[in-house]
mmCIF file of C-alpha atoms in Angstrom:
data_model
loop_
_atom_site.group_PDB
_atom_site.id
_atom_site.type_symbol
_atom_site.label_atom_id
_atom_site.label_comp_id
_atom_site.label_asym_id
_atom_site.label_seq_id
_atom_site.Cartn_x
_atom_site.Cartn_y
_atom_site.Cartn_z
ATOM 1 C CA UNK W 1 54.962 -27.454 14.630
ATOM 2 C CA UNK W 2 53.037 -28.594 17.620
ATOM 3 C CA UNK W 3 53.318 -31.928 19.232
ATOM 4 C CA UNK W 4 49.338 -32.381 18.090
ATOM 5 C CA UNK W 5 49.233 -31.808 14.218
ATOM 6 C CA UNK W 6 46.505 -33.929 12.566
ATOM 7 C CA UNK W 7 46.225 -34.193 9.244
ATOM 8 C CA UNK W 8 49.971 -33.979 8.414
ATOM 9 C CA UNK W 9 50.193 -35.177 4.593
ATOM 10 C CA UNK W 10 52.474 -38.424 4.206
ATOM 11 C CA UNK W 11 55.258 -37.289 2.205
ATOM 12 C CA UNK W 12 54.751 -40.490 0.058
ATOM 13 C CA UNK W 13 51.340 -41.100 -0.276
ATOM 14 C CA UNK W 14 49.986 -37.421 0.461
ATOM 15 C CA UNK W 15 47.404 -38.403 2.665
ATOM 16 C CA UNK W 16 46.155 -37.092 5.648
ATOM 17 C CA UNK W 17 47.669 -38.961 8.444
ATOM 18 C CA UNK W 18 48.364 -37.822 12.616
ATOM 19 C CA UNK W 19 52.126 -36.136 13.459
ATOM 20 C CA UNK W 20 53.150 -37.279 17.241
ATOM 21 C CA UNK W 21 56.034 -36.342 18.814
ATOM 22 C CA UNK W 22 57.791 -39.252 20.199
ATOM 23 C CA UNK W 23 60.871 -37.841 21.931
ATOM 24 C CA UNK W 24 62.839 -34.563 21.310
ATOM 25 C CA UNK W 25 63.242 -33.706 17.852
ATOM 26 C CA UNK W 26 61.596 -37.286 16.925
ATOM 27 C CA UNK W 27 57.871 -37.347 15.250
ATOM 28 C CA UNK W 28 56.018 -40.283 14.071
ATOM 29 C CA UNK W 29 52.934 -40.214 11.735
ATOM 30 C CA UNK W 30 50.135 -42.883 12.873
ATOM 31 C CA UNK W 31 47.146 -44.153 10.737
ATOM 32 C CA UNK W 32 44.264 -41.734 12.096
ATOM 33 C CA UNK W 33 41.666 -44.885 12.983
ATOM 34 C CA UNK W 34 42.608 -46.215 15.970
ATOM 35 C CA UNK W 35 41.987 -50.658 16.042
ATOM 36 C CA UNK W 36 41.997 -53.028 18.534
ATOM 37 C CA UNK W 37 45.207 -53.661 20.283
ATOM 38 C CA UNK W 38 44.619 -56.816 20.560
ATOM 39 C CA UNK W 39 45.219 -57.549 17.092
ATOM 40 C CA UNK W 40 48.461 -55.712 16.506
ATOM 41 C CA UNK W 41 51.790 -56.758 18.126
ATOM 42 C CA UNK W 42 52.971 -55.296 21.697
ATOM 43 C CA UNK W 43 55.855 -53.586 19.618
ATOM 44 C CA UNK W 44 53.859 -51.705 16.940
ATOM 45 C CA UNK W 45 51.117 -50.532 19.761
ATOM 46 C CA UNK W 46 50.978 -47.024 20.074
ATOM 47 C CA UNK W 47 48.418 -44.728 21.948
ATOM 48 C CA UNK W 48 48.445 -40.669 22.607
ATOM 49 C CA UNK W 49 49.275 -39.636 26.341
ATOM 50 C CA UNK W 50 47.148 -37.042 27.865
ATOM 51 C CA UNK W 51 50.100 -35.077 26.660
ATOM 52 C CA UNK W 52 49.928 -35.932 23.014
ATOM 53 C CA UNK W 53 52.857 -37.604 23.018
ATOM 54 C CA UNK W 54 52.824 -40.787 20.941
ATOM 55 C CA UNK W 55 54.111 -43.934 23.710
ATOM 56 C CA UNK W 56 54.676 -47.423 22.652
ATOM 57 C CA UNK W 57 52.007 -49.554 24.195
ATOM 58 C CA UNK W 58 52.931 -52.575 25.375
ATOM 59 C CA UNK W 59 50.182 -53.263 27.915
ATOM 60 C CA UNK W 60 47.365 -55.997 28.401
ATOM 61 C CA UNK W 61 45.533 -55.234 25.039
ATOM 62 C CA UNK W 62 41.612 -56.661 26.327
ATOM 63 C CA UNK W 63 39.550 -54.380 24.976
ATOM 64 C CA UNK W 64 41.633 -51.294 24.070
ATOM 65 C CA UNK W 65 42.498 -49.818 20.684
ATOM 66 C CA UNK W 66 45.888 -48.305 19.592
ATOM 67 C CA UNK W 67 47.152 -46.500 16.486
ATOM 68 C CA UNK W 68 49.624 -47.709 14.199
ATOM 69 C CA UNK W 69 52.513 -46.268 12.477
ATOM 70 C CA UNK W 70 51.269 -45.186 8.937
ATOM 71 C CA UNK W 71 54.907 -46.243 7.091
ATOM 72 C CA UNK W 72 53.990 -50.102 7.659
ATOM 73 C CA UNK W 73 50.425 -49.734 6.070
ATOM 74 C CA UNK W 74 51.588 -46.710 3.359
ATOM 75 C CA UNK W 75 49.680 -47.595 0.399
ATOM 76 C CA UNK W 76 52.836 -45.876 -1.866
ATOM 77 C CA UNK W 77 54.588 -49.103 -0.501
ATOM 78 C CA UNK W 78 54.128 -52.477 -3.009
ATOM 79 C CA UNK W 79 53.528 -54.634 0.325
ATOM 80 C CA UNK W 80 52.611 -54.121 3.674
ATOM 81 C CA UNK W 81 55.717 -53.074 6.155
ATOM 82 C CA UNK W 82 54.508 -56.006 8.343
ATOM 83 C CA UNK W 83 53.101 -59.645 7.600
ATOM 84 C CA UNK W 84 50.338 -59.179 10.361
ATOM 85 C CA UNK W 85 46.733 -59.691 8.935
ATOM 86 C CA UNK W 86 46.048 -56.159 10.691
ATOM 87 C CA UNK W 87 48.749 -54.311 8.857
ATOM 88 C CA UNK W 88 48.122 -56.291 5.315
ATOM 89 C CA UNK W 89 43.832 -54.724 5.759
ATOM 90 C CA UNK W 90 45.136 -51.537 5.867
ATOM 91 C CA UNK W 91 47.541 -51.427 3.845
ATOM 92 C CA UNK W 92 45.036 -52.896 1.082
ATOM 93 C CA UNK W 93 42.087 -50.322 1.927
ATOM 94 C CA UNK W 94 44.602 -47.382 1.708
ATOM 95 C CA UNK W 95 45.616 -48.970 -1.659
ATOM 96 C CA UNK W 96 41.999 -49.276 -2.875
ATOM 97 C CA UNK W 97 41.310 -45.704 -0.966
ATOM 98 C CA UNK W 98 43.967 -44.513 -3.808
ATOM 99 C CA UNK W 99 42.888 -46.856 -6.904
ATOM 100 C CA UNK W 100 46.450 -48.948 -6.488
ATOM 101 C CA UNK W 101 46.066 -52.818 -7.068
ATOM 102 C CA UNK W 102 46.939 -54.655 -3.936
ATOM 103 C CA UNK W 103 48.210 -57.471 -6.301
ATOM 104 C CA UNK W 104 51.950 -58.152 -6.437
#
């Protein structure tokens, strides 16, 4: 497999989801929207190098937008990997997207 594979299927959910190398022999899968960076924390920022390498991005967020890593959002999870009001939107439209209840 490539270092660019979108559409990779989440081995939990089954959906469609972007496959970034991150360092040798280490992939991550990342929601495919990218949202503003501003309103996800500096250690769950991640954007594609001109490389397609997935980086953590822990830069000045004004105005740029960053992909997240699809495990904390899953909708097979009961809860949101993260307490962030970011992560707990997308987490409940992926749950909707699949017909789950987003109640506890």
């Amino acid at each position: 497999m490539g270092v660019n594979e979108t559409n990779a299927l989440c081995p939990y959910c089954g959906h469609g989801q972007d496959r970034r190398q991150v360092g040798r022999r280490r992939w991550i899968l990342l929601e495919p929207e990218p949202v503003p960076a501003g309103c996800v924390p500096d250690e769950h920022r991640w954007v594609i190098g001109a490389d397609g390498w997935a980086v953590r991005g822990w830069w000045d967020a004004m105005g740029k937008e960053c992909r997240i890593d699809h495990r904390l959002v899953c909708s097979n999870w009961d809860s949101p990997g993260h307490p962030d009001e970011i992560f707990y939107a997308l987490w409940m439209r992926n749950r909707d997207r699949d017909g789950l209840s987003c109640e506890g």
